[in-house]
Amino acid sequence: MRIAVLSGKGGTGKTLVSVNLAAVAKISTYIDCDVEEPNGHLFFKPEDVQEEEISVKIPKVNNELCNGCRKCIDFCKFNALAYIKDKLIVFEEVCHSCGGCIMLCPEKALTEREKVIGKVQKGTSDQVTVYTGILNTGEASGIPIIKKLLAENKPEADKLTFIDCPPGSACIVMESIKDADYCILVAEPTLFGVHNLNMVYELVKLFNKPFGVVLNKCIEGENPAENFCIEKNIKILDQIPFDNELGILNSNAEIAVRENEKYQALFSSLLETVKKEVQHETTSYS
Amino acid sequence: MKIAIPVDEKSLDSNVCVSFGRTPYFLIYDVDTKESVFLDNSAAASTGGAGIKAAQTIVDNKANVLLTPRCGENAAEVLKSADIEIFKTTSASVKDNIDAFIDGKLPLLDEIHAGFHGHGGN
């Protein structure tokens, strides 16, 4: 069972929810797909960490073979190539590794070469297997790293896997939720929070994923994100209060469910709700 | 000598465009013949790498210098490889900047910014 946790912006509580769900599930896998700034490992402090570098293929030019036809330049949607003074220049950071220029070059002046863009780490924290994807600063796309993280973790029905997604609703998030069985959307109780919730709501609907919402940082009074869920008939899985104690635990990189009974109970109940939702979805689809 | 300038409109009375890579048009002004040519900037709507493509246009149109309020590092690399010098515009008016350049009053652009990459989302 693969559960993806996402939100339209950073700082809503994706890591809080996914880390604590993984920790409360005891035997589970946590995958940090927020490769631009992974922070789940700060909470889990995994041990026995193994590391693997991730490379992409980028074009390498042989200017003796290049005749300046510019087919590669015209093809590249990302403008990663320029032809200056009878020389083809490749802008590595701009290249998205599609390989199109290499396929098109009639003179075979372009070949592939490997370029390291980041790494994946695997470690353990109690009985949680912790995967972290790390993209090097300045690289165009973290998708190859996410692909590697998810390929290493084939979905298994009886294994609980929590995917901590990058913020937003761009390609990198789509890649992270693609094979998820269920999506948890985390939302803040503000109008801005509703705007961001709507982004991921539209995304999971587009992907036909079963989903529910966790309302985070809830305070007394009206909650625009709750109103949004009621209006759209979206399942509210749980409400996490705006709580000083939780804030302190979290900012000290402690895992709330391992330190505090109240949160142990809250996330256990959330986990049970999510499991039931997934089972319900599985039966209603089969 | 040919001067390239990013401009908001296809007119010598236009203002200099605040963006190099995503300017709608370029003016190529020939100092010797006083001839003006306006080019559409095909890079303006690019998903990414607009500066590189815009710089390629400047190179292909054989400009010797570029007058611009700012320029990103990838574009600057293309222009540098083509030996095109970059000068910083000091006012909004295209005409004033051409005159200032001819009088030797424009400074070289020495602050190359790191680009605004990825702000449109990928």
Short mmCIF file of N, CA and C in Angstrom, two decimals, chain A residues 36 70 73 77-85 89-91 93-94 96 140-141 143 170-172, chain B residues 43 46-50 52-53 55-56 59-60 73-75 77-79 81-83 117 121-122:
data_model
loop_
_atom_site.label_atom_id
_atom_site.label_comp_id
_atom_site.label_asym_id
_atom_site.label_seq_id
_atom_site.Cartn_x
_atom_site.Cartn_y
_atom_site.Cartn_z
N GLU A 36 14.53 18.43 -3.71
CA GLU A 36 15.19 19.73 -3.71
C GLU A 36 15.56 20.17 -2.29
N ARG A 70 22.40 22.99 -37.08
CA ARG A 70 21.52 23.51 -36.02
C ARG A 70 20.21 22.74 -35.83
N ILE A 73 19.65 22.48 -32.16
CA ILE A 73 19.24 23.74 -31.51
C ILE A 73 17.76 24.00 -31.74
N LYS A 77 13.64 22.11 -26.80
CA LYS A 77 12.59 22.97 -26.23
C LYS A 77 13.13 23.78 -25.05
N PHE A 78 14.24 23.34 -24.49
CA PHE A 78 14.77 24.00 -23.30
C PHE A 78 15.91 24.95 -23.64
N ASN A 79 16.22 25.08 -24.94
CA ASN A 79 17.28 25.98 -25.40
C ASN A 79 18.62 25.70 -24.70
N ALA A 80 18.96 24.43 -24.61
CA ALA A 80 20.18 24.06 -23.91
C ALA A 80 21.41 24.08 -24.83
N LEU A 81 21.21 24.44 -26.10
CA LEU A 81 22.32 24.44 -27.05
C LEU A 81 22.43 25.79 -27.75
N ALA A 82 23.65 26.19 -28.06
CA ALA A 82 23.86 27.42 -28.84
C ALA A 82 25.02 27.17 -29.81
N TYR A 83 24.97 27.85 -30.95
CA TYR A 83 26.02 27.67 -31.95
C TYR A 83 26.72 29.01 -32.16
N ILE A 84 27.94 29.10 -31.66
CA ILE A 84 28.66 30.37 -31.65
C ILE A 84 30.03 30.17 -32.28
N LYS A 85 30.35 31.00 -33.24
CA LYS A 85 31.68 30.97 -33.87
C LYS A 85 32.08 29.55 -34.28
N ILE A 89 27.74 24.80 -28.32
CA ILE A 89 27.93 24.86 -26.86
C ILE A 89 26.73 24.18 -26.19
N VAL A 90 26.99 23.34 -25.19
CA VAL A 90 25.91 22.69 -24.42
C VAL A 90 25.83 23.35 -23.04
N PHE A 91 24.63 23.76 -22.66
CA PHE A 91 24.42 24.26 -21.30
C PHE A 91 23.87 23.12 -20.45
N GLU A 93 23.26 22.58 -17.29
CA GLU A 93 22.23 22.77 -16.26
C GLU A 93 20.84 22.94 -16.89
N VAL A 94 20.80 23.36 -18.15
CA VAL A 94 19.52 23.62 -18.80
C VAL A 94 18.97 22.34 -19.45
N HIS A 96 17.52 18.78 -20.20
CA HIS A 96 16.60 17.90 -19.48
C HIS A 96 16.80 16.43 -19.84
N ALA A 140 18.40 20.70 -13.35
CA ALA A 140 17.13 21.04 -13.99
C ALA A 140 15.95 20.29 -13.40
N SER A 141 16.13 18.99 -13.14
CA SER A 141 14.97 18.20 -12.74
C SER A 141 15.35 17.06 -11.81
N ILE A 143 13.38 14.49 -11.34
CA ILE A 143 12.59 13.33 -11.71
C ILE A 143 13.41 12.03 -11.79
N ALA A 170 3.57 20.29 -9.95
CA ALA A 170 4.31 20.19 -11.21
C ALA A 170 4.69 18.73 -11.50
N CYS A 171 5.41 18.51 -12.60
CA CYS A 171 5.83 17.17 -13.06
C CYS A 171 6.42 16.32 -11.95
N ILE A 172 7.23 16.95 -11.13
CA ILE A 172 7.96 16.25 -10.08
C ILE A 172 6.98 15.64 -9.06
N ALA B 43 12.51 33.80 -28.45
CA ALA B 43 12.78 33.16 -27.15
C ALA B 43 11.78 33.60 -26.09
N SER B 46 9.67 30.96 -24.41
CA SER B 46 10.32 29.67 -24.10
C SER B 46 9.97 29.19 -22.70
N THR B 47 9.90 27.87 -22.55
CA THR B 47 9.72 27.27 -21.22
C THR B 47 10.95 27.56 -20.36
N GLY B 48 12.10 27.44 -20.97
CA GLY B 48 13.34 27.68 -20.25
C GLY B 48 14.43 28.06 -21.23
N GLY B 49 15.55 28.53 -20.71
CA GLY B 49 16.69 28.84 -21.57
C GLY B 49 16.45 29.99 -22.51
N ALA B 50 15.54 30.93 -22.14
CA ALA B 50 15.22 32.05 -23.01
C ALA B 50 16.45 32.91 -23.29
N ILE B 52 19.57 32.04 -23.47
CA ILE B 52 20.48 31.39 -24.42
C ILE B 52 19.99 31.62 -25.84
N LYS B 53 18.68 31.40 -26.03
CA LYS B 53 18.11 31.54 -27.37
C LYS B 53 18.15 32.99 -27.84
N ALA B 55 20.26 35.27 -26.90
CA ALA B 55 21.66 35.61 -27.18
C ALA B 55 22.08 35.07 -28.54
N GLN B 56 21.56 33.87 -28.87
CA GLN B 56 21.86 33.28 -30.18
C GLN B 56 21.34 34.21 -31.30
N VAL B 59 23.72 37.06 -31.70
CA VAL B 59 24.95 36.62 -32.38
C VAL B 59 24.67 36.45 -33.88
N ASP B 60 23.54 35.79 -34.21
CA ASP B 60 23.23 35.50 -35.62
C ASP B 60 23.00 36.78 -36.42
N GLU B 73 23.43 34.71 -16.57
CA GLU B 73 24.77 34.15 -16.78
C GLU B 73 24.88 33.28 -18.04
N ASN B 74 23.80 32.54 -18.38
CA ASN B 74 23.88 31.70 -19.58
C ASN B 74 23.95 32.56 -20.83
N ALA B 75 23.12 33.60 -20.88
CA ALA B 75 23.14 34.52 -22.02
C ALA B 75 24.51 35.18 -22.12
N GLU B 77 27.30 34.05 -21.21
CA GLU B 77 28.31 33.10 -21.68
C GLU B 77 28.29 32.99 -23.21
N VAL B 78 27.06 32.94 -23.76
CA VAL B 78 26.92 32.89 -25.22
C VAL B 78 27.54 34.14 -25.85
N LEU B 79 27.20 35.31 -25.28
CA LEU B 79 27.66 36.58 -25.85
C LEU B 79 29.18 36.71 -25.73
N SER B 81 31.33 34.23 -25.65
CA SER B 81 31.95 33.32 -26.63
C SER B 81 31.98 33.97 -28.01
N ALA B 82 31.01 34.86 -28.27
CA ALA B 82 30.93 35.50 -29.58
C ALA B 82 31.62 36.87 -29.57
N ASP B 83 32.34 37.17 -28.47
CA ASP B 83 33.04 38.45 -28.32
C ASP B 83 32.12 39.66 -28.43
N HIS B 117 15.68 31.07 -13.25
CA HIS B 117 15.30 29.76 -13.77
C HIS B 117 14.23 29.09 -12.92
N GLY B 121 7.79 27.21 -13.09
CA GLY B 121 7.48 25.81 -12.78
C GLY B 121 7.87 24.91 -13.92
N ASN B 122 8.37 23.70 -13.63
CA ASN B 122 8.63 22.78 -14.73
C ASN B 122 7.79 21.53 -14.57
#
